[in-house]
Amino acid sequence: MAEGDDEDNTLRTLVFRLHDSTPRVVREVLLERGWEEFDEQQQNETKWNLQWRNSSFRTSDHDNVKPWQRLNHHPRTAQMTKKDCLARHLKRMKGIYGPSYYEFSPVVFILPNNYSHFLAEYTKEKCNKKSSYWICKPTDMSRGRGIFIFQDIKDLAYDSTVIVQKYITNPLLISGYKFDLRIYVCVTCFCPLTIYVYQEGLVRFATEKFNLSSLDNIFAHLTNTSINKYSTSYTADKERVGSGCKWTFGQFRSYLRSLEVDDVLLWQRIYNIVTMTLLSIAPSIPQYPNCFELFGFDILIDDTLKPWLLEVNYSPAMSLDCPNDFTVKKSLINDIIDLLNYKSSDFQSDSINTAPGPLHGSGQQTYCKCDNISQSSRELKHYNSLKTSQLKENYEQLATSRSAPYKTSRLDNDNETQVAPKEESGMFCNCNSVKKSLLDHHDDIANKGMISYGKTSMSPRKTVTSRLRERLNMPQRLVVSKLPSVLSTTKAKTRVNCIVNTARWRSSDYTLFPLYYISDIDQMPPARVGDFLLVFPFNQASLLASKNGTDVKIIIQEISKIMQKISMPIKAA
């Protein structure tokens, strides 16, 4: 929590809002931390700080989020968690950047669309007398349902869209039992991309020994707990594994050390898989603030210690089935809450200007960060006192000169749409030093053409086409007021004509970083929060490459440099 707030500020308890499908452990952890649960009958619709659900949020939920609120999903991330979509993204990235960087996923075909390609590959291996095994997974199912392994194409049967992957026949075994790793990954921001990997996790075991001669035995080939808990061997004390079907990462690391395995390169490869996978979708995720997301990456390790990505899970299971679940998942939720970077201002939403209008609307509502609320208020008052009279005069002229409200032109996915701005604009400042942050970025904002105010003189009402034409002919450096554009939006009671540059998917009204950002602007995020380890950005070059449009090529080059540094001592040994 930020320090330096006024002592007379009355703090209130943080409030969480859960949906019916939310895991029980989330509620338990929040209550243990002193949070209150949202009461729809007693509390205002916006008086909550965290909303958590297993399914995705509507666009309107993201549009209307307030400065003190967090949502546990980014928009459009299902394109990575659906098996067929993930396969397409990784195939595209492999074609662009080469197979050497994206060779961590087994060969995959999407059926029925790619059936002819699969048949050609199957026939080719049959002619070469290779003993190939394949695993079939429905794209719209989870928890191991509908999965089967086959060797003969005659055994392939499906009634919906499925993916068929090369089955990894040489997994690393522990006392004969197959296992995979559930890696918990939290993405706090997609632009700039910010990835944390939880240092604890779960090793999930099959409950019967691996055997390629019994492909129908799901308890020997699948590691899903939802399946293996029904095995007769689940409660048995299995060799080395013990009872149940889960280890913690701590137990797994101890096992590797007992075999004198240097796992530094292994974990770095896993972090690279996480980063490269998220890079495949990062440019297409809309830039909404106040979002975070927890993913479950399933990684299989083969007997050469090479990690393979099996799939990425949306809203990974948080059920508490065994003591290791309690150990890992309760601490995980606690550290996620710490990662959300709540400030003292988030306790005081009643005192914040809650002017109507969505946070992401086409109006000029701007939010930025501040650790010291009282200091930021004094800075704002100082700036406002300089320009209040001038702004008021301009706005009054604008109100009297136009009988109809202006509209903002916005380009969204190459379609022209007109969006009416809200009548009022709210502002909540969230920067370490308002004056320094705003003045430092003033020239940047002008150069990028973030906001250009329209003339207040009498003129014919401009159409969408004319606005776009003006935008195309606009000079690189716009003439803006000496007052930073962030501050010029305060208490605007009239609708202001402005042109806003658009992102790839939707327009962004933010001149600074998103409100929910856990470090200062242009600085590396914290290297560690609880047991969450920052894996991206990992240096200044990767931070810069992910800020203004993700430069995947530079990021891949930086990853290669790290891998070379790690690999050299291992080869020398």
XYZ file of C-alpha atoms in Angstrom, residues 32-572:
541
model
C -8.730 -14.539 5.569
C -7.071 -11.347 4.312
C -9.909 -9.257 5.764
C -11.805 -8.548 2.549
C -15.593 -8.276 2.413
C -17.846 -9.997 -0.101
C -19.931 -7.798 -2.354
C -23.634 -7.628 -1.481
C -25.816 -6.720 -4.446
C -28.690 -5.754 -2.157
C -26.724 -3.443 0.110
C -23.912 -1.998 -1.996
C -23.625 0.214 -5.032
C -22.929 -1.608 -8.303
C -19.414 -0.161 -8.552
C -18.340 -0.576 -4.919
C -16.071 -3.562 -5.373
C -12.336 -3.944 -5.934
C -11.922 -7.405 -7.433
C -14.256 -9.389 -9.648
C -13.344 -13.022 -10.249
C -15.057 -15.509 -12.528
C -14.103 -18.644 -14.448
C -15.611 -17.491 -17.737
C -14.640 -14.448 -19.762
C -16.017 -10.965 -19.154
C -18.171 -9.055 -21.581
C -16.691 -6.130 -23.462
C -18.945 -3.794 -21.485
C -17.416 -5.111 -18.250
C -13.976 -4.063 -19.480
C -15.285 -0.745 -20.789
C -16.899 0.193 -17.487
C -14.142 -0.865 -15.085
C -13.210 1.779 -12.511
C -9.742 2.832 -11.319
C -10.016 0.876 -8.067
C -11.230 -2.360 -9.710
C -9.504 -5.440 -11.140
C -10.869 -8.162 -13.443
C -9.278 -11.624 -13.525
C -9.373 -12.014 -17.312
C -7.941 -10.160 -20.272
C -10.187 -10.056 -23.344
C -9.693 -12.522 -26.215
C -7.223 -14.833 -24.498
C -9.324 -17.871 -25.418
C -7.458 -17.848 -28.736
C -4.526 -19.326 -26.832
C -6.413 -21.690 -24.537
C -8.514 -23.413 -27.218
C -6.469 -26.323 -28.511
C -7.098 -25.694 -32.200
C -6.484 -21.940 -31.918
C -3.232 -22.532 -30.053
C -2.126 -24.943 -32.783
C -2.820 -22.332 -35.468
C -0.935 -19.588 -33.617
C 2.118 -21.739 -32.999
C 2.128 -22.945 -36.607
C 1.968 -19.337 -37.812
C 4.822 -18.284 -35.532
C 6.884 -21.257 -36.637
C 6.396 -20.217 -40.273
C 7.436 -16.619 -39.546
C 10.350 -17.083 -37.161
C 11.524 -20.576 -38.001
C 11.069 -24.043 -36.471
C 14.173 -23.732 -34.301
C 12.338 -21.278 -32.012
C 8.913 -22.933 -32.065
C 9.805 -26.611 -31.920
C 8.460 -27.068 -28.388
C 5.026 -28.289 -29.495
C 4.439 -31.755 -31.019
C 3.338 -32.022 -34.657
C -0.397 -31.349 -34.703
C -3.287 -31.477 -37.182
C -6.768 -29.980 -36.804
C -9.451 -32.372 -37.998
C -11.527 -32.491 -40.095
C -9.989 -29.423 -41.823
C -6.458 -30.855 -42.040
C -7.425 -34.476 -42.511
C -5.691 -34.793 -45.878
C -2.454 -33.428 -44.417
C -2.686 -35.804 -41.492
C -3.356 -38.725 -43.828
C -0.276 -37.812 -45.892
C 1.923 -37.679 -42.766
C 0.464 -40.915 -41.447
C 1.023 -42.699 -44.787
C 4.577 -41.344 -45.050
C 5.542 -42.739 -41.650
C 3.781 -45.992 -42.397
C 5.839 -46.380 -45.600
C 9.034 -45.652 -43.638
C 7.999 -48.383 -41.201
C 8.015 -45.961 -38.287
C 6.048 -46.968 -35.231
C 4.069 -43.756 -34.752
C 1.567 -43.045 -31.995
C -1.031 -40.301 -32.040
C -3.217 -38.674 -29.403
C -6.646 -37.236 -30.248
C -8.133 -34.404 -28.175
C -11.504 -32.647 -28.611
C -10.969 -28.902 -28.920
C -13.967 -27.928 -26.777
C -13.439 -30.222 -23.802
C -11.194 -30.155 -20.724
C -10.025 -32.314 -17.806
C -8.982 -35.171 -20.080
C -12.467 -35.873 -21.393
C -12.691 -37.448 -24.836
C -8.934 -38.028 -25.178
C -7.643 -41.300 -26.623
C -4.388 -42.639 -28.077
C -4.165 -44.679 -31.266
C -1.633 -46.190 -33.599
C -3.864 -47.439 -36.424
C -5.861 -44.840 -38.341
C -8.814 -47.217 -38.269
C -9.163 -46.413 -34.572
C -9.531 -42.683 -35.251
C -13.145 -41.624 -34.757
C -14.550 -38.208 -33.901
C -17.842 -36.317 -34.143
C -16.564 -32.774 -33.495
C -13.491 -30.673 -34.158
C -10.407 -32.362 -32.707
C -6.656 -32.010 -32.796
C -4.417 -35.000 -33.495
C -0.893 -34.679 -32.068
C 2.192 -36.810 -32.287
C 2.214 -38.752 -29.032
C 5.466 -38.377 -27.092
C 6.558 -41.973 -26.519
C 9.685 -41.236 -24.468
C 8.463 -39.231 -21.472
C 10.674 -38.841 -18.434
C 9.379 -41.365 -15.889
C 9.654 -41.444 -12.132
C 9.696 -45.072 -10.988
C 7.866 -45.954 -14.209
C 5.092 -43.366 -13.807
C 4.406 -40.681 -16.398
C 3.954 -37.096 -15.184
C 3.602 -33.529 -16.404
C 4.052 -30.090 -14.819
C 1.266 -27.587 -14.207
C 2.968 -24.200 -14.478
C 0.995 -21.242 -13.093
C 1.531 -18.100 -15.160
C 0.109 -14.672 -14.340
C 0.025 -12.001 -17.052
C -0.504 -8.582 -15.510
C -0.306 -6.679 -18.785
C -0.091 -7.444 -22.517
C 1.304 -4.065 -23.562
C 3.991 -3.952 -22.390
C 3.926 -7.710 -21.958
C 4.519 -8.604 -18.302
C 4.758 -12.288 -17.351
C 5.192 -13.827 -13.909
C 5.702 -17.550 -13.349
C 4.887 -19.064 -9.975
C 7.858 -20.868 -8.490
C 5.663 -23.496 -6.871
C 3.381 -25.683 -8.921
C 2.065 -29.203 -9.245
C 3.623 -32.320 -10.697
C 0.696 -34.480 -11.846
C 1.246 -38.217 -12.099
C -0.510 -41.014 -13.897
C -1.490 -43.626 -11.315
C -0.405 -46.693 -13.297
C 2.948 -47.395 -14.909
C 3.563 -46.202 -18.448
C 3.127 -48.896 -21.073
C 2.745 -48.420 -24.837
C 1.231 -51.876 -25.200
C -1.922 -50.748 -23.379
C -3.027 -47.574 -25.147
C -6.559 -47.898 -23.781
C -5.389 -47.566 -20.168
C -6.063 -43.896 -19.476
C -4.631 -44.204 -15.936
C -1.210 -44.964 -17.468
C -1.188 -42.298 -20.189
C -3.176 -39.323 -18.872
C -2.082 -37.237 -15.911
C -5.325 -35.327 -15.285
C -6.265 -35.483 -11.602
C -9.951 -35.462 -12.543
C -9.353 -38.861 -14.181
C -6.726 -40.443 -11.960
C -8.605 -39.868 -8.716
C -10.970 -42.638 -9.870
C -8.128 -45.128 -10.310
C -7.890 -48.015 -7.871
C -4.206 -47.105 -7.454
C -4.910 -43.510 -6.476
C -4.704 -44.065 -2.715
C -2.042 -46.773 -2.944
C 1.489 -46.012 -1.765
C 3.198 -46.054 -5.150
C 6.948 -46.504 -5.458
C 8.723 -43.171 -4.982
C 5.551 -41.279 -5.940
C 3.621 -42.134 -2.772
C -0.147 -42.003 -2.418
C -2.304 -39.739 -4.532
C -1.018 -38.322 -7.820
C 0.599 -34.948 -7.080
C 3.926 -33.544 -6.010
C 4.916 -29.951 -5.450
C 7.730 -28.398 -7.466
C 9.796 -28.460 -4.295
C 9.576 -32.244 -4.217
C 10.371 -32.433 -7.921
C 13.469 -30.246 -7.577
C 14.662 -32.411 -4.680
C 14.206 -35.489 -6.869
C 16.270 -33.957 -9.687
C 19.001 -32.963 -7.252
C 19.076 -36.529 -5.928
C 19.912 -37.616 -9.487
C 22.527 -34.821 -9.736
C 20.588 -33.168 -12.549
C 21.370 -29.488 -13.171
C 17.883 -28.120 -13.814
C 18.848 -24.492 -14.582
C 18.666 -25.020 -18.345
C 15.430 -27.016 -18.001
C 13.601 -24.224 -16.168
C 14.918 -21.572 -18.546
C 13.576 -23.597 -21.475
C 10.206 -23.777 -19.729
C 10.191 -20.005 -19.185
C 11.023 -19.550 -22.873
C 8.076 -21.763 -23.842
C 5.771 -19.606 -21.720
C 7.117 -16.374 -23.221
C 7.121 -17.559 -26.841
C 3.575 -18.878 -26.519
C 2.259 -15.618 -25.085
C 4.094 -13.653 -27.786
C 1.989 -15.456 -30.368
C -1.160 -13.679 -29.138
C 0.148 -10.538 -27.411
C -0.210 -8.190 -30.436
C -3.878 -9.162 -30.870
C -5.003 -8.593 -27.266
C -6.875 -5.268 -26.827
C -5.202 -2.862 -24.434
C -7.499 -2.743 -21.445
C -6.184 -1.650 -18.051
C -6.986 -3.226 -14.693
C -6.885 -6.807 -15.954
C -4.773 -9.766 -14.976
C -4.996 -13.418 -15.887
C -3.840 -16.716 -14.458
C -3.046 -19.456 -16.982
C -2.141 -23.076 -16.450
C 0.623 -24.261 -18.811
C 0.917 -28.046 -19.052
C 4.518 -29.087 -19.763
C 5.750 -32.614 -20.446
C 9.458 -33.450 -20.058
C 10.938 -36.224 -22.180
C 13.833 -38.508 -21.237
C 16.335 -36.063 -22.783
C 15.068 -33.326 -20.416
C 13.456 -31.446 -23.273
C 10.189 -29.713 -22.233
C 7.134 -29.908 -24.499
C 4.055 -27.700 -24.387
C 0.899 -29.820 -24.262
C -1.751 -27.126 -23.797
C -2.639 -23.885 -22.037
C -5.550 -23.849 -19.601
C -8.045 -21.039 -19.135
C -8.988 -20.579 -15.462
C -6.885 -23.531 -14.248
C -8.564 -25.756 -11.670
C -8.321 -24.523 -8.084
C -10.023 -27.441 -6.343
C -8.329 -28.676 -3.158
C -8.142 -32.459 -3.546
C -5.034 -33.226 -1.505
C -2.564 -31.605 0.939
C -0.301 -30.506 -1.910
C -3.221 -28.576 -3.406
C -3.595 -26.661 -0.144
C 0.140 -25.967 -0.036
C 0.348 -24.615 -3.573
C -3.012 -23.064 -4.375
C -3.713 -21.079 -1.219
C -0.286 -19.467 -1.390
C -0.803 -18.898 -5.121
C -4.020 -16.923 -4.569
C -2.399 -14.906 -1.772
C 0.513 -13.954 -4.012
C -1.850 -13.045 -6.861
C -3.591 -10.554 -4.569
C -0.196 -9.061 -3.695
C 0.580 -8.875 -7.409
C -2.553 -6.772 -8.023
C -0.826 -3.744 -6.536
C -3.733 -2.258 -4.599
C -3.079 1.283 -3.390
C -4.515 3.147 -0.452
C -6.689 5.040 -2.936
C -8.425 1.787 -3.816
C -9.791 1.672 -0.272
C -11.381 5.067 -0.781
C -13.512 4.645 -3.875
C -16.297 6.649 -2.218
C -14.124 9.756 -2.296
C -13.020 9.297 -5.900
C -14.739 11.274 -8.625
C -17.106 8.687 -10.067
C -18.425 10.718 -12.952
C -20.616 8.663 -15.281
C -18.993 7.185 -18.322
C -16.875 4.100 -19.009
C -13.173 3.998 -18.315
C -12.501 3.134 -21.954
C -15.163 5.283 -23.568
C -14.458 7.523 -26.488
C -14.468 10.580 -24.239
C -11.361 12.070 -22.737
C -11.412 10.239 -19.427
C -7.809 9.593 -18.429
C -6.403 7.660 -15.516
C -2.812 7.385 -14.380
C -1.046 6.096 -11.296
C 0.092 7.721 -8.090
C 1.573 6.312 -4.907
C 1.106 9.517 -2.947
C -2.503 10.635 -3.273
C -2.220 13.845 -1.268
C 0.856 14.934 -3.209
C -0.851 14.256 -6.535
C -3.878 16.287 -5.447
C -1.686 19.296 -4.677
C 0.064 18.941 -8.054
C -3.256 18.759 -9.875
C -4.593 21.809 -8.052
C -1.447 23.711 -8.995
C -1.843 22.905 -12.694
C -5.573 23.472 -12.649
C -5.193 26.899 -11.072
C -2.978 27.960 -13.991
C -5.429 27.075 -16.723
C -8.886 26.941 -15.161
C -10.058 30.302 -16.453
C -8.701 29.676 -19.943
C -10.272 26.231 -20.183
C -13.588 27.467 -18.845
C -13.705 30.238 -21.424
C -12.881 27.836 -24.268
C -15.451 25.302 -23.159
C -18.152 27.961 -22.828
C -17.416 29.144 -26.347
C -17.593 25.570 -27.562
C -20.928 24.955 -25.828
C -22.551 28.041 -27.303
C -21.131 27.613 -30.796
C -22.401 24.096 -31.335
C -26.015 23.097 -30.954
C -25.377 19.406 -31.543
C -22.852 17.254 -29.647
C -19.626 16.346 -31.348
C -18.707 12.765 -32.041
C -15.351 11.108 -32.043
C -14.213 9.321 -35.145
C -12.681 5.984 -34.401
C -11.303 3.279 -36.642
C -11.902 -0.253 -35.362
C -10.748 -3.266 -37.400
C -10.791 -1.150 -40.552
C -14.493 -0.294 -40.054
C -15.725 3.250 -39.586
C -17.841 3.711 -36.493
C -19.112 6.765 -34.705
C -19.007 6.778 -30.944
C -20.607 9.518 -28.888
C -18.423 10.685 -26.011
C -19.759 10.828 -22.491
C -20.871 14.175 -21.156
C -18.488 14.215 -18.276
C -14.917 13.122 -17.857
C -13.445 11.863 -14.632
C -9.824 11.813 -13.701
C -7.898 9.925 -11.067
C -4.154 10.343 -10.964
C -1.846 7.467 -10.118
C 1.794 8.520 -10.770
C 4.793 8.624 -8.465
C 5.383 12.240 -9.407
C 2.643 13.838 -11.442
C 4.609 16.840 -12.571
C 7.675 14.845 -13.655
C 5.703 12.088 -15.364
C 3.442 14.398 -17.305
C 6.095 16.891 -18.377
C 8.520 14.125 -19.396
C 5.914 12.586 -21.635
C 4.404 15.801 -22.910
C 6.548 15.930 -26.061
C 6.021 12.210 -26.654
C 2.283 12.664 -26.547
C 2.459 15.533 -28.991
C 4.699 13.640 -31.415
C 2.462 10.594 -31.413
C -0.625 12.670 -31.996
C -2.543 11.119 -29.123
C -5.107 13.941 -28.821
C -5.796 16.962 -31.000
C -8.454 19.394 -29.898
C -10.847 20.775 -32.499
C -11.366 24.455 -33.196
C -14.062 26.266 -31.268
C -14.999 28.668 -34.075
C -18.175 28.321 -36.104
C -17.818 25.844 -38.948
C -19.866 23.156 -40.734
C -20.185 19.941 -38.770
C -17.508 17.500 -39.853
C -18.323 14.031 -41.130
C -16.478 10.796 -40.398
C -14.864 10.896 -43.838
C -13.631 14.458 -43.413
C -12.201 13.648 -39.990
C -10.312 10.671 -41.351
C -9.008 12.797 -44.222
C -7.778 15.398 -41.730
C -6.147 12.675 -39.715
C -4.253 11.358 -42.771
C -3.046 14.869 -43.619
C -2.150 15.730 -40.031
C 1.494 16.880 -39.516
C 3.730 14.690 -37.391
C 3.979 17.210 -34.544
C 0.634 18.522 -33.380
C 0.089 21.904 -31.782
C -1.072 21.308 -28.249
C -1.558 23.442 -25.215
C 1.350 23.908 -22.836
C -0.920 22.302 -20.278
C -0.452 18.494 -20.511
C -3.367 16.813 -22.273
C -3.877 14.554 -19.275
C -4.769 17.565 -17.132
C -6.781 19.400 -19.750
C -9.634 16.947 -19.374
C -10.597 17.987 -15.856
C -14.235 18.853 -15.173
C -15.133 19.242 -18.829
C -18.902 19.689 -18.746
C -19.229 19.938 -22.507
C -18.403 17.483 -25.216
C -15.029 18.192 -26.769
C -14.173 17.414 -30.355
C -11.040 15.250 -30.487
C -9.315 12.728 -32.695
C -7.819 9.700 -30.986
C -5.216 7.402 -32.519
C -6.417 3.825 -32.604
C -4.780 0.580 -31.632
C -5.022 -2.487 -33.808
C -8.324 -3.658 -32.373
C -9.839 -0.625 -30.695
C -9.036 2.954 -29.822
C -7.132 3.717 -26.664
C -7.760 6.892 -24.670
C -4.685 6.443 -22.492
C -1.665 8.644 -22.932
C 0.257 6.728 -20.290
C 0.559 3.083 -19.351
C -2.566 1.228 -18.221
C -3.730 2.087 -14.722
C -3.010 -1.400 -13.422
C 0.750 -1.556 -13.822
C 2.897 -2.777 -10.988
C 5.940 -0.578 -11.585
C 6.728 2.964 -12.619
C 6.609 4.001 -16.224
C 9.639 2.953 -18.279
C 10.993 0.842 -15.427
C 11.347 -2.899 -15.083
C 8.554 -4.514 -13.027
C 9.560 -6.052 -9.684
C 11.730 -9.125 -10.181
C 9.774 -11.061 -7.592
C 6.425 -10.743 -5.797
C 5.964 -13.505 -3.263
C 6.735 -16.706 -5.145
C 5.996 -15.091 -8.514
C 9.162 -14.665 -10.576
C 9.300 -12.136 -13.404
C 10.271 -13.982 -16.595
C 9.355 -11.214 -19.053
C 10.602 -8.587 -19.593
C 13.977 -9.924 -18.501
C 16.126 -6.939 -19.524
C 15.773 -3.390 -20.853
C 15.946 -4.526 -24.480
C 13.009 -6.910 -24.037
C 11.063 -4.212 -22.172
C 11.513 -1.715 -24.987
C 10.668 -4.354 -27.609
C 7.309 -5.064 -25.948
C 6.174 -1.486 -25.304
C 5.176 0.175 -28.556
C 3.966 -2.790 -30.546
C 5.561 -6.114 -29.719
C 8.784 -6.633 -31.685
C 8.942 -10.430 -31.560
C 12.141 -10.627 -33.606
C 14.161 -8.576 -31.116
C 12.676 -10.506 -28.194
C 13.631 -13.832 -29.781
C 17.172 -12.535 -30.310
C 17.404 -11.571 -26.628
C 16.114 -14.996 -25.570
C 18.752 -16.639 -27.775
C 21.490 -14.626 -26.056
C 20.341 -15.829 -22.644
C 20.180 -19.444 -23.785
C 23.725 -19.225 -25.166
C 25.028 -17.867 -21.862
C 23.333 -20.650 -19.902
C 24.323 -23.420 -22.312
C 28.048 -22.553 -22.456
C 28.919 -23.530 -18.846
C 26.868 -26.727 -19.153
C 28.681 -27.755 -22.353
C 32.030 -26.954 -20.776
